[in-house]
Structures are given as C-alpha cells and as structure tokens.
PDB file of C-alpha atoms in Angstrom:
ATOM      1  CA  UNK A  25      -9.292 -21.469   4.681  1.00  0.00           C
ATOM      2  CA  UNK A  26      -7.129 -21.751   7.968  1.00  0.00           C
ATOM      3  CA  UNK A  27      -6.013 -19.264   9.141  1.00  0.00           C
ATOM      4  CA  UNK A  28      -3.177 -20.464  11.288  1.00  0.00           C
ATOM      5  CA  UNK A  29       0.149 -20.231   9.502  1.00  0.00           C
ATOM      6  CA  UNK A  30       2.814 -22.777   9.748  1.00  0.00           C
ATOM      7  CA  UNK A  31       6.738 -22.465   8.714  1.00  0.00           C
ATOM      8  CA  UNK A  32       7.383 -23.182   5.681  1.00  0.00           C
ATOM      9  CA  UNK A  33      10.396 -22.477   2.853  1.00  0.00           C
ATOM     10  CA  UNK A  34       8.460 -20.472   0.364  1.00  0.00           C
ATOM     11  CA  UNK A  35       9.857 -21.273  -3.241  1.00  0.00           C
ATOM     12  CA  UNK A  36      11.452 -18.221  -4.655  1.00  0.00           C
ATOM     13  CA  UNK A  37      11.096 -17.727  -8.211  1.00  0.00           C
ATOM     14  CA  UNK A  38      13.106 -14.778  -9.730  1.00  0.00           C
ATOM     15  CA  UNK A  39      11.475 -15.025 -13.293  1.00  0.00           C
ATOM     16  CA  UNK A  40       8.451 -15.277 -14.694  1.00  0.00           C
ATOM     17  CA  UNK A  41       8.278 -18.781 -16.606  1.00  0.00           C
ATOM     18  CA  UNK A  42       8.819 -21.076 -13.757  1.00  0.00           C
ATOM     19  CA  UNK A  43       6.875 -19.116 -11.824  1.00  0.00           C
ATOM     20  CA  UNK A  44       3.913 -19.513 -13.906  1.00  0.00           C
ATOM     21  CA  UNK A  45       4.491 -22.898 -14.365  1.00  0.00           C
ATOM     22  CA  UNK A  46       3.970 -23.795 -11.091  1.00  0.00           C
ATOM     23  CA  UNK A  47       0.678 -21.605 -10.242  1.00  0.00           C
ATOM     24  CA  UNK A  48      -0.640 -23.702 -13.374  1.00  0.00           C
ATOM     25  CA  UNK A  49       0.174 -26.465 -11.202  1.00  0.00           C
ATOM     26  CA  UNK A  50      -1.923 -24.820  -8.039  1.00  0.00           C
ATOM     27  CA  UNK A  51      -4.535 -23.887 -10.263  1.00  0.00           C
ATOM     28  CA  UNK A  52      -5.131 -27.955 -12.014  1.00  0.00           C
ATOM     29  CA  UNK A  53      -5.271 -29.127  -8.639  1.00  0.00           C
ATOM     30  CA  UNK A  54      -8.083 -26.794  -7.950  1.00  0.00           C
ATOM     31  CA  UNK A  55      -6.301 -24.189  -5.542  1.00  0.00           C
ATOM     32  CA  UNK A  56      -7.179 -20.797  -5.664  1.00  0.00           C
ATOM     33  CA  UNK A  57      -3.794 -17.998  -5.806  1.00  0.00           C
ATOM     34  CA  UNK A  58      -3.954 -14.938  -3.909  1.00  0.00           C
ATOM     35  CA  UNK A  59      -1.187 -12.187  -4.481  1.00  0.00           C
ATOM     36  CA  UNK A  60       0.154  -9.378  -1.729  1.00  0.00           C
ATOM     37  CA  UNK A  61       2.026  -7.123  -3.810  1.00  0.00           C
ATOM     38  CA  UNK A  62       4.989  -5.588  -1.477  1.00  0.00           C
ATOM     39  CA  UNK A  63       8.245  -3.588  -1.740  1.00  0.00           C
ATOM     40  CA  UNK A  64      10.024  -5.766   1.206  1.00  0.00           C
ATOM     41  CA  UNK A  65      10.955  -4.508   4.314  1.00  0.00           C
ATOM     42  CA  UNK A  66       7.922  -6.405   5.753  1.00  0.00           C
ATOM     43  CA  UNK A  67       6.398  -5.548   8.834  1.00  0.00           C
ATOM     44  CA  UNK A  68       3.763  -6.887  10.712  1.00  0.00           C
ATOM     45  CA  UNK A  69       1.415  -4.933   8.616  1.00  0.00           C
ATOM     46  CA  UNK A  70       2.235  -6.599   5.496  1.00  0.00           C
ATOM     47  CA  UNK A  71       2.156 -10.132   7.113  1.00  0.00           C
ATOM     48  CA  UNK A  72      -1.627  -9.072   8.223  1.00  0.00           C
ATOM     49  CA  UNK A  73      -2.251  -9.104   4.356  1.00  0.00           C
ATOM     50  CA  UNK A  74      -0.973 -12.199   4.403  1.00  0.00           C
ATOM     51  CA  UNK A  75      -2.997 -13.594   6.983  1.00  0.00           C
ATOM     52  CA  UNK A  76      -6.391 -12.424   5.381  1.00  0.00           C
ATOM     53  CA  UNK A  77      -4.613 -14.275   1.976  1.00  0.00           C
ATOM     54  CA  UNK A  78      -4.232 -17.115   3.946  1.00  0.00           C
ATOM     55  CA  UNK A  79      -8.108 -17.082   4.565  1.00  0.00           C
ATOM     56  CA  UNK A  80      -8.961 -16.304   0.837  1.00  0.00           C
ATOM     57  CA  UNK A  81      -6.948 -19.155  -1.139  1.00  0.00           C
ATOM     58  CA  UNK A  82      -4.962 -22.239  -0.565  1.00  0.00           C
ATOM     59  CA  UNK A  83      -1.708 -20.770  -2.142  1.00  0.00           C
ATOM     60  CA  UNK A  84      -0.246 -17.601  -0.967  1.00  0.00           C
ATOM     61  CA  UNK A  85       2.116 -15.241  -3.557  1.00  0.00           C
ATOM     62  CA  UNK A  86       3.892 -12.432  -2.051  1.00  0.00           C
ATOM     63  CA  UNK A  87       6.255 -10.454  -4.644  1.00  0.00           C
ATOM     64  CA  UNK A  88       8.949  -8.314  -3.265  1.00  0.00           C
ATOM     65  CA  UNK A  89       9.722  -5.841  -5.933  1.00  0.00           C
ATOM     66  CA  UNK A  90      11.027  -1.940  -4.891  1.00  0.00           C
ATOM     67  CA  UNK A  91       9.101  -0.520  -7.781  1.00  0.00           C
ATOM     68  CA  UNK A  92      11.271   2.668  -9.381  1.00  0.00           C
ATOM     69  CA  UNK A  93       9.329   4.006 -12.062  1.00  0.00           C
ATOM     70  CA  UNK A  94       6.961   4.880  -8.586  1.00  0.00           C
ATOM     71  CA  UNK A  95       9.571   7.180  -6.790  1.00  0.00           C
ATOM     72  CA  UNK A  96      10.409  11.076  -8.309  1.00  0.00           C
ATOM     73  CA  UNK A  97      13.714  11.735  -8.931  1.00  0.00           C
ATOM     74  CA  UNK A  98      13.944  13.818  -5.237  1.00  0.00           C
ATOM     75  CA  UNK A  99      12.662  10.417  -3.602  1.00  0.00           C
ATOM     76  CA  UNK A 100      14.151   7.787  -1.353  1.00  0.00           C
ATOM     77  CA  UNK A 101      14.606   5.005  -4.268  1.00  0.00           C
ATOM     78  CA  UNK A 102      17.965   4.298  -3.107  1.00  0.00           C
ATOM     79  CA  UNK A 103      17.802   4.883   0.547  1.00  0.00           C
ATOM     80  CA  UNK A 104      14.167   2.871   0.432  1.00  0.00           C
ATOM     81  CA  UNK A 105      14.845  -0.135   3.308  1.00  0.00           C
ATOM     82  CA  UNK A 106      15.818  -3.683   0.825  1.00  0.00           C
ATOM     83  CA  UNK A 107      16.158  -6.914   3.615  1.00  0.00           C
ATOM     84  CA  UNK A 108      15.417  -9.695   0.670  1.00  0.00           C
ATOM     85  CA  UNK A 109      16.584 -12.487   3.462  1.00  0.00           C
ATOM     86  CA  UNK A 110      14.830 -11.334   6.766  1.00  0.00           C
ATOM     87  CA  UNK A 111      11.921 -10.872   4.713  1.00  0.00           C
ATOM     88  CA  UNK A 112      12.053 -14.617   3.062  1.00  0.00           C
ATOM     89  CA  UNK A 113      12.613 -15.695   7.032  1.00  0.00           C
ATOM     90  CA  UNK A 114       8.975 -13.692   8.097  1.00  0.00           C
ATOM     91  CA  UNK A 115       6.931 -15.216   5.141  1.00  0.00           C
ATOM     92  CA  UNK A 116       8.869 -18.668   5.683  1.00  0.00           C
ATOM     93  CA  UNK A 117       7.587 -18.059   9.360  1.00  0.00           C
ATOM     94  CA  UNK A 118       3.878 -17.216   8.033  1.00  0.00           C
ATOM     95  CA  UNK A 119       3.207 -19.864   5.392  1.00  0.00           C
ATOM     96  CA  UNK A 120       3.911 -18.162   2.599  1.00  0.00           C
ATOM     97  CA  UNK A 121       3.575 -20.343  -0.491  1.00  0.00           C
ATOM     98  CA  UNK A 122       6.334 -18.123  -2.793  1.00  0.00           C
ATOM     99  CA  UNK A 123       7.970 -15.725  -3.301  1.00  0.00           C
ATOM    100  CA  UNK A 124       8.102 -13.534  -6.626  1.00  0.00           C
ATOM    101  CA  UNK A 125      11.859 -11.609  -6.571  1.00  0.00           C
ATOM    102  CA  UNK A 126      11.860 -10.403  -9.801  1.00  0.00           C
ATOM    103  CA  UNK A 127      15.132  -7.673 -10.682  1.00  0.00           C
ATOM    104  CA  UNK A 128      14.676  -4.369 -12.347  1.00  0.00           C
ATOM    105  CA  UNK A 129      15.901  -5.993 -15.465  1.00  0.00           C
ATOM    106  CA  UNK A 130      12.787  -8.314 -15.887  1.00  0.00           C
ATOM    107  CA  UNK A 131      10.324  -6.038 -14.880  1.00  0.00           C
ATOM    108  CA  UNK A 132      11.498  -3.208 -17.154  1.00  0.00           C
ATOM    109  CA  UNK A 133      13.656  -4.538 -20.070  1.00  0.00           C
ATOM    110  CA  UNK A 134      16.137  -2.413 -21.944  1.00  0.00           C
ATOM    111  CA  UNK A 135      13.431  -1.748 -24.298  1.00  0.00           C
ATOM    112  CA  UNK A 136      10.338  -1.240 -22.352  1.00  0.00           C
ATOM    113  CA  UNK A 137       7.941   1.652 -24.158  1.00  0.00           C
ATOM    114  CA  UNK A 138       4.515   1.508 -21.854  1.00  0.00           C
ATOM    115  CA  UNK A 139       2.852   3.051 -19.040  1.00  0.00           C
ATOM    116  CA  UNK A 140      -0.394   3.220 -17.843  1.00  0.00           C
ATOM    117  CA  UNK A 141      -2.357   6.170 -16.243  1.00  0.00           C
ATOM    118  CA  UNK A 142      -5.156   6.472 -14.572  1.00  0.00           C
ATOM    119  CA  UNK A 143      -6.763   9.943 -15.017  1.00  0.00           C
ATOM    120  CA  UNK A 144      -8.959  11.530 -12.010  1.00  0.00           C
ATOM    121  CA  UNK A 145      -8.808   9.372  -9.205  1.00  0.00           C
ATOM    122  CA  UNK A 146      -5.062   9.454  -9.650  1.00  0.00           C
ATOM    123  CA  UNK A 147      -4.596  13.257 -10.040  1.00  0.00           C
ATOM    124  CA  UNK A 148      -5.072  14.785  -6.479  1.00  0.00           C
ATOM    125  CA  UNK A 149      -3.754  14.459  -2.792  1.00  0.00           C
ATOM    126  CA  UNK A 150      -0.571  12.198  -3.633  1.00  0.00           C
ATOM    127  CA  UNK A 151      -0.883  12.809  -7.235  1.00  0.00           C
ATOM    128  CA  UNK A 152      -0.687  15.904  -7.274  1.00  0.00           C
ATOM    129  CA  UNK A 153       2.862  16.025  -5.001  1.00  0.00           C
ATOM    130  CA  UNK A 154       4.390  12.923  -6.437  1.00  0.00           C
ATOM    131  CA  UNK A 155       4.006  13.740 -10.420  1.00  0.00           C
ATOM    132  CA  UNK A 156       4.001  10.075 -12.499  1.00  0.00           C
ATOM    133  CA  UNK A 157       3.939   7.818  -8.923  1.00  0.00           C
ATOM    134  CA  UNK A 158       0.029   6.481  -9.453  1.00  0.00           C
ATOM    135  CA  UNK A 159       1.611   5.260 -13.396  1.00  0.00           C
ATOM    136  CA  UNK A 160       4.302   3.502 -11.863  1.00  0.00           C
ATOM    137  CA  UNK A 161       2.002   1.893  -9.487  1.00  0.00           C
ATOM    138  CA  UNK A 162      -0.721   1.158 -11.948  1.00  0.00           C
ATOM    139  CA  UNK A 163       1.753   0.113 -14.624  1.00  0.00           C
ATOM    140  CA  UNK A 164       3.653  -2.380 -12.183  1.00  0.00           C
ATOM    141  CA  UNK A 165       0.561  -4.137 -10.375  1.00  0.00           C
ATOM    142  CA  UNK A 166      -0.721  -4.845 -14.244  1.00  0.00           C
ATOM    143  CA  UNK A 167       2.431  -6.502 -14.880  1.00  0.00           C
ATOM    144  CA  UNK A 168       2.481  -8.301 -11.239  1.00  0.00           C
ATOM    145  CA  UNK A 169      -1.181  -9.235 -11.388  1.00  0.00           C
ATOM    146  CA  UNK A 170      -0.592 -10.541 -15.238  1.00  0.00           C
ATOM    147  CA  UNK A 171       2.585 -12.485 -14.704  1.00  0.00           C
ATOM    148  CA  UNK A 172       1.427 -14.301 -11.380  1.00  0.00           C
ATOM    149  CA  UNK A 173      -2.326 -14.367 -12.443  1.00  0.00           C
ATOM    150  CA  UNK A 174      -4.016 -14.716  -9.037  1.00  0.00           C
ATOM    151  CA  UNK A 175      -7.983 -14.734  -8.363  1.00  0.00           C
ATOM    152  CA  UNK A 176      -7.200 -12.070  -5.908  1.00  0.00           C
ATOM    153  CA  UNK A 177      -4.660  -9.881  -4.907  1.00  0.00           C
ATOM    154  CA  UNK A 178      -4.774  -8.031  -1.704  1.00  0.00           C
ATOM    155  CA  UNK A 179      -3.678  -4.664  -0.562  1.00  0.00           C
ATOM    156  CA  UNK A 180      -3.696  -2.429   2.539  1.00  0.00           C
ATOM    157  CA  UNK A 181      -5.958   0.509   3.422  1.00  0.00           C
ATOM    158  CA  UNK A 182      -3.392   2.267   4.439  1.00  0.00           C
ATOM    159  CA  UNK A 183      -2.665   3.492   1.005  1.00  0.00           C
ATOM    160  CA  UNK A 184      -6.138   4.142   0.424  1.00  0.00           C
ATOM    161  CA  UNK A 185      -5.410   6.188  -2.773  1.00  0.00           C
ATOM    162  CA  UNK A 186      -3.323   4.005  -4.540  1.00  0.00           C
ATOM    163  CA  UNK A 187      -6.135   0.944  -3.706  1.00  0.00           C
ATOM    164  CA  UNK A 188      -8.923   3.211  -5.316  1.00  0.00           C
ATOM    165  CA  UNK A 189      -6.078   3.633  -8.449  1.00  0.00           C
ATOM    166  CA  UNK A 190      -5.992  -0.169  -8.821  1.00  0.00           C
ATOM    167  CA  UNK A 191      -9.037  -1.118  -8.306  1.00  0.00           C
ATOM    168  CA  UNK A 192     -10.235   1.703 -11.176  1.00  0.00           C
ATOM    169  CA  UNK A 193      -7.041  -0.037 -13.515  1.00  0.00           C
ATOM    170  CA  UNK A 194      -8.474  -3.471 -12.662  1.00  0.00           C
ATOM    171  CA  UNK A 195     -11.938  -2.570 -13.816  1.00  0.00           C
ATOM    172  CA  UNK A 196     -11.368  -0.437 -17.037  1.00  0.00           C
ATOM    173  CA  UNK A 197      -9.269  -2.626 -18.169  1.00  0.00           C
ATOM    174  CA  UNK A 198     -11.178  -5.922 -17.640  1.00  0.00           C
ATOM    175  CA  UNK A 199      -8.462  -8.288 -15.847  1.00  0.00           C
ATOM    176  CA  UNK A 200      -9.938 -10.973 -14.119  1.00  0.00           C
ATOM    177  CA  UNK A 201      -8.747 -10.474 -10.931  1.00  0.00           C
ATOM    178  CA  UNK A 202     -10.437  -9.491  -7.265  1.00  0.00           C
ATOM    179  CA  UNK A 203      -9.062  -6.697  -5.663  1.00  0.00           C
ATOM    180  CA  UNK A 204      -9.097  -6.675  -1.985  1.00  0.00           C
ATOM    181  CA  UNK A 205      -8.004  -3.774   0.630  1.00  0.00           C
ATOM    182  CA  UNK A 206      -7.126  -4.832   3.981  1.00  0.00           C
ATOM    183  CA  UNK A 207      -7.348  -2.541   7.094  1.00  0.00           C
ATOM    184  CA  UNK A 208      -4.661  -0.264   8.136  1.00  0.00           C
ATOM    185  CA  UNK A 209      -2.422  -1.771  11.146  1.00  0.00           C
ATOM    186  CA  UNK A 210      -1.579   0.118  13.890  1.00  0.00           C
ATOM    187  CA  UNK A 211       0.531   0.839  16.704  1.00  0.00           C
ATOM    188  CA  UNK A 212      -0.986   0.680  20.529  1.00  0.00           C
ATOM    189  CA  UNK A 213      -0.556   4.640  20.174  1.00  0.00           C
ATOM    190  CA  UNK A 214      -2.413   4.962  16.221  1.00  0.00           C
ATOM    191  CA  UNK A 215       0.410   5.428  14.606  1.00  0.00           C
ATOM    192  CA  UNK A 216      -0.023   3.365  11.319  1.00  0.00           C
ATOM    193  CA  UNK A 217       2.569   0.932  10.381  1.00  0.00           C
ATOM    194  CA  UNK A 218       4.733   1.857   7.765  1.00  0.00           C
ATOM    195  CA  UNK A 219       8.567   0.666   6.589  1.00  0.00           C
ATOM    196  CA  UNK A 220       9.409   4.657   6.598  1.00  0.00           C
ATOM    197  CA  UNK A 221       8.673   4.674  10.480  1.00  0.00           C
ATOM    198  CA  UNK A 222      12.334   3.498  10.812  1.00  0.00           C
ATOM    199  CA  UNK A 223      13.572   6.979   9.600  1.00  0.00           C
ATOM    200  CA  UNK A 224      11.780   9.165  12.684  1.00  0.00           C
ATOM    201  CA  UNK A 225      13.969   9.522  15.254  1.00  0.00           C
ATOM    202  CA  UNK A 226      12.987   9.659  19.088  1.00  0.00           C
ATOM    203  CA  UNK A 227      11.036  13.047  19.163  1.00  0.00           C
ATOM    204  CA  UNK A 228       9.254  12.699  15.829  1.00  0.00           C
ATOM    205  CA  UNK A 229       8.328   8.869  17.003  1.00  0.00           C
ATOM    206  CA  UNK A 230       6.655  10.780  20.001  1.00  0.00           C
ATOM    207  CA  UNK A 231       5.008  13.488  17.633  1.00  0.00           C
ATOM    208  CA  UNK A 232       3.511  10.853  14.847  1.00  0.00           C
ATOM    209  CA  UNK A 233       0.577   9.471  16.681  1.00  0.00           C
ATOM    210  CA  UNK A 234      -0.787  12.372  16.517  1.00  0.00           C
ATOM    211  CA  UNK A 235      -1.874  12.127  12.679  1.00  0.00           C
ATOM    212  CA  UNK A 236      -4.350   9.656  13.490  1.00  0.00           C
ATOM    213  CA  UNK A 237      -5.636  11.392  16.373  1.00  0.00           C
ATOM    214  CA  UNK A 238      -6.649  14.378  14.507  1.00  0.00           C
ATOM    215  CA  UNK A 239      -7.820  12.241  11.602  1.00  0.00           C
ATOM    216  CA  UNK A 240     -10.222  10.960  14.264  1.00  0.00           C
ATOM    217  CA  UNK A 241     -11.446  14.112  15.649  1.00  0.00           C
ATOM    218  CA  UNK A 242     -11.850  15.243  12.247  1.00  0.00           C
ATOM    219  CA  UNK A 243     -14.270  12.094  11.676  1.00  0.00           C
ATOM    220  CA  UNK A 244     -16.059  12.677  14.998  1.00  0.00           C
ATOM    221  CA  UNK A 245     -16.474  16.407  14.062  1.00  0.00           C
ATOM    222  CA  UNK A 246     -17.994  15.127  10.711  1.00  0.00           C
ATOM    223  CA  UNK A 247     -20.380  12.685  12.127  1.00  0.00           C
ATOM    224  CA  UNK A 248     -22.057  15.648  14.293  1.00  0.00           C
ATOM    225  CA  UNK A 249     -22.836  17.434  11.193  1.00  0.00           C
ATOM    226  CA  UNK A 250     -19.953  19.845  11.041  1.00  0.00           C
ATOM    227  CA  UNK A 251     -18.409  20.897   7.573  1.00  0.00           C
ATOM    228  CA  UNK A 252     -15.212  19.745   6.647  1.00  0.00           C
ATOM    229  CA  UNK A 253     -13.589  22.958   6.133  1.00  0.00           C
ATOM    230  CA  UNK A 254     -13.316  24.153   9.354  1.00  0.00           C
ATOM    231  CA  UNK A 255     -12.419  20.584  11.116  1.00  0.00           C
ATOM    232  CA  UNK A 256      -9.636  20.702   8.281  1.00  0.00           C
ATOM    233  CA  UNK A 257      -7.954  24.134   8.937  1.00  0.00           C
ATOM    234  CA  UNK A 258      -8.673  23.608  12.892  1.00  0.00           C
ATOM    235  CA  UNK A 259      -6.320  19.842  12.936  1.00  0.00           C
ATOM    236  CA  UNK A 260      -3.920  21.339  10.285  1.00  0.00           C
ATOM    237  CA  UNK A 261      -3.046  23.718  12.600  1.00  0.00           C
ATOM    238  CA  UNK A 262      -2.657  21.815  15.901  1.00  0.00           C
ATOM    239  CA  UNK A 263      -0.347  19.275  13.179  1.00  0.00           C
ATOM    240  CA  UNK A 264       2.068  22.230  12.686  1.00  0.00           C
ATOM    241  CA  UNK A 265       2.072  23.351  16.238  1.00  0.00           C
ATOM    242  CA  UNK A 266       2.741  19.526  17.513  1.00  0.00           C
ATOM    243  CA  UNK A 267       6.276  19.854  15.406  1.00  0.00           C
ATOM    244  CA  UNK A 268       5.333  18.418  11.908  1.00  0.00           C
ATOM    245  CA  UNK A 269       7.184  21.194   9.216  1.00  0.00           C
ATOM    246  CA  UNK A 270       4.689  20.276   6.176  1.00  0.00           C
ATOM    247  CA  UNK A 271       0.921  19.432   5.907  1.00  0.00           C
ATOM    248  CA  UNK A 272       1.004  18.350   2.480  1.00  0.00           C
ATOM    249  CA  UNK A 273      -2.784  17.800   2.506  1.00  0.00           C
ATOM    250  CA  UNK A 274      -5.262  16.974   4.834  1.00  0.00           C
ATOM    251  CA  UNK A 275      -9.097  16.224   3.006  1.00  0.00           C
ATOM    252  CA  UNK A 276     -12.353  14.793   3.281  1.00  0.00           C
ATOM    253  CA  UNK A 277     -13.322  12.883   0.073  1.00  0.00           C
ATOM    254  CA  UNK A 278     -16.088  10.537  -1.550  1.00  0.00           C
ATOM    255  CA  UNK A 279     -14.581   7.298  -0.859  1.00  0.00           C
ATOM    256  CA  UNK A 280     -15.194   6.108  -4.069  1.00  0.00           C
ATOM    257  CA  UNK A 281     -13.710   8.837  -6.520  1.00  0.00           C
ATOM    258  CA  UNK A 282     -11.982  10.301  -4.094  1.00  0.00           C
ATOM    259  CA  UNK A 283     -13.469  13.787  -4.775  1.00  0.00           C
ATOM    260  CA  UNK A 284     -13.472  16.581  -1.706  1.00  0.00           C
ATOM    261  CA  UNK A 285     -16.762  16.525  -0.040  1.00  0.00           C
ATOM    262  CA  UNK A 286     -18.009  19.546   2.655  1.00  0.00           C
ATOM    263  CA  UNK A 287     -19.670  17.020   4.537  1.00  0.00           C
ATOM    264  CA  UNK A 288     -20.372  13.324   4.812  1.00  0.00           C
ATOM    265  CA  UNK A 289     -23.436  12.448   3.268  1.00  0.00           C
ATOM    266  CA  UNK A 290     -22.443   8.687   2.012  1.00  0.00           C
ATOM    267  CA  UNK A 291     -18.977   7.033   2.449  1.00  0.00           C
ATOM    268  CA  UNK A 292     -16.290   9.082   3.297  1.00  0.00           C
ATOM    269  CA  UNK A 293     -12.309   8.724   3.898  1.00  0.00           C
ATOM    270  CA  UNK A 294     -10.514  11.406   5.470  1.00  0.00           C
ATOM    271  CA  UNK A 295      -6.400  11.573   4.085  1.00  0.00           C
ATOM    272  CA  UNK A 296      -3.776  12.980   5.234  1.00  0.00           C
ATOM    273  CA  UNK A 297       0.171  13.494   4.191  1.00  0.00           C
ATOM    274  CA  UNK A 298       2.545  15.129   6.801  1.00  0.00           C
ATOM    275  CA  UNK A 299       6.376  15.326   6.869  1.00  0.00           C
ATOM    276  CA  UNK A 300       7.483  15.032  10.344  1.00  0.00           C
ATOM    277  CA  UNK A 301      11.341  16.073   9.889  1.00  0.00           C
ATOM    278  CA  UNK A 302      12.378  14.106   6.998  1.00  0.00           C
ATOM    279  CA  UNK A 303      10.163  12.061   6.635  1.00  0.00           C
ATOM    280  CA  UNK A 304       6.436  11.582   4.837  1.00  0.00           C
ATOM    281  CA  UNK A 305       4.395   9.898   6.510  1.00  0.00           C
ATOM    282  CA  UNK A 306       0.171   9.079   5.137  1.00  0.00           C
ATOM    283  CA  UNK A 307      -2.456   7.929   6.710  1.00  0.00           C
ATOM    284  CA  UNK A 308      -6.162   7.787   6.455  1.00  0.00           C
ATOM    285  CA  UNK A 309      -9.821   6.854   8.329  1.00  0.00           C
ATOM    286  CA  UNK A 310     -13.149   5.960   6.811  1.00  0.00           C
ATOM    287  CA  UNK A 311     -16.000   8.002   8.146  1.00  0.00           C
TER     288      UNK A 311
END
C-alpha cells in the first residue's frame, strides 16, 4: 500500500447498517479494511495509526466514539476534549476512507445487559486504579471490531495495557481480526502525545518530559543487570521531587502478561502513571 495520503471527504456513517453495507462493497471488490479505533480529539499521534493503516489495507475506518462505560464516575467523561468537525477535516486531510460516528444511543441501547472482562492481564497497574475501565474497553472494541468487521484494526503503544487487554479479548474469543499496536509518538522533548496534554498548564508542560526520561534510565539501568526494585524507588522519587503530586505506579513487567518482573530476562515494558497537577498522564518503554 501507499503510503502517501491524499484529501479526501471520508463518508460518515452514524449507524451500523449502511455502514456495513458499504465495507461489503470494499470487501467484493477485493479491498482489505483496517480499523483505528479513537475517542476524537485527534492528534498527530492518532493520524500516525492512520498512516501505518494506510500501508496495511486499501480502505481506511476510523470510528470516533468517547466510550463511557470506560471512565469512573470521578473521571473526565464530560470534560473529555469532543471536536467531531476538526477531526473529520484531519482524516479528510489524511485519506481517510470513513468515518464511524456512532451516538451513545446505538452503542448502548436502552436495554443493553453485557460486558466483557478480561481477568489478569486487566487487573493491575490501570486496573487496579480505574475499577471496570479494561470492561468498557474490551466490551466496546468487540462491538467496534464486530460492527465494522475489519482484517485489522490498529492501536497505539502508548496504551500498552489496554493493547495487551485486546489482543487477549481478540484471541479467547476467536474473532477474526489482526490486532496491531503502533509505536508511541512523541514530542522533540519525550513527552508522549496524548489529547489530555491540553489540560497541563505552562509549568507542568515543562515538568512532563520527564516521565519518559526516567522510564529510560530505568531501561538503561535494567539492561546493565540491575534489579528493578531499586531503579523503581530511585525514578519514583526524582518524579515527586520534579513537581508530579502522585506516582500512581511505576513497574517493570513481562510484556506479554504483564506480570512484575525483578529483572529483564525476555521482553520487558516498563509503565508508568503520574498525575502532574490535575492531570494523569501514562506512558511506557519496551526494554
């Protein structure tokens, strides 16, 4: 596939049926469908998922879709950034094919009775602080994946838990889709790109960088032969002095179950989720 995107409208479907309809179309003629899954308030980070779609398949699906059954009830559902047009205008600008808008209404109907969960891999780091958030997001990629019924659907690194989540739903339950994870984008300075960025204010945006740096050191430390432990408590403490309030936690795990490891004997990902003032911000690096 090309990988050099040129403007066009995407077609916006709001419901399912049409939507369908068409891929069925895509699909006759032979073209493969690849889905990016997003919440809107795109960044350049989501339109780098697009770009690797744009490689993988001849049609290109992004949904826009601020998931609730993801956010607690002390989260920022309502303050969570919504731009339905400016977004439309970015994926018009890189070749998106269309554009799944679906309301709260046709996702979760008056009567709507299931959830999916996805014990273990689901249960620590952001499990553990964000109670039910890994069944919303299991529960509404299912639904995403089944409705638009791509050959792949792509996600970024970035949230490396919630990746290892779906690609665990994906397998158990036997849908016949490819799950890809795209590397984390970043700012000249490390700082990940994220839609909650817009909440730090001056300082903090000074301050944030520094959550990759020490995820780095902590890698460098591990590749020496050091044990995690120590590399852990050392960066969580430089993280508090540099100004963020709350370490939420800050581990070296398998990068495959996601279990805490000592030291990094086969694939590794070091995680990390700090609240700099207000706001959470998560990040993580593969050893």
């Amino acid at each position: 596939m090309s990988s050099q995107a040129s403007p066009v409208t995407p077609v916006r479907f709001d419901a399912v049926d049409p939507m369908r309809a068409c891929i069925r179309a895509w699909k006759a003629a032979g073209d493969r469908v690849v889905l990016v899954p997003t919440m809107g308030a795109l960044h350049q980070g989501h339109l780098s998922l697009v770009s690797r779609a744009r490689e993988l398949g001849e049609r290109v699906v992004v949904s826009i879709f601020v998931n609730p059954t993801q956010f607690g009830p002390s989260e920022d559902f309502s303050r969570y950034p919504r731009d339905t047009e400016a977004d439309l205008a970015l994926l018009s600008e890189a070749g998106v094919d269309a554009a799944y808008c679906p309301t709260v209404e046709t996702m979760y109907p008056a009567d709507f009775s299931t959830s999916l969960t996805v014990a273990g891999i689901s249960e620590g780091l952001c499990g553990a602080f964000r109670p039910g958030h890994f069944s919303g997001v299991a529960t509404v990629v299912t639904k995403l994946v089944n409705q638009v019924q791509p050959d792949t659907a792509l996600f970024g690194e970035k949230d490396f838990q919630q990746l290892q989540v779906i690609r665990r739903a994906v397998r158990d339950l036997d849908i016949p889709v490819a799950i890809g994870g795209v590397p984390t984008l970043r700012e000249e300075d490390g700082l990940a790109l994220s839609s909650r960025n817009r909440y730090l204010d001056a300082d903090e945006r000074r301050i944030a960088p520094l959550l990759h740096r020490e995820l780095a050191t902590i890698a460098e430390g591990l590749r020496a032969g050091n044990a995690a432990s120590a590399l852990v408590s050392a960066s969580t403490e430089r993280l508090i002095e540099a100004g963020f309030s709350t370490v939420q936690y800050l581990s070296v795990c398998d990068a495959d179950t996601l279990a805490p490891v000592e030291h990094a004997t086969g694939p590794t990902r070091i995680l990390v989720a700090a609240y700099l003032g207000s706001t959470r911000l998560i990040d993580n690096v593969a050893v």
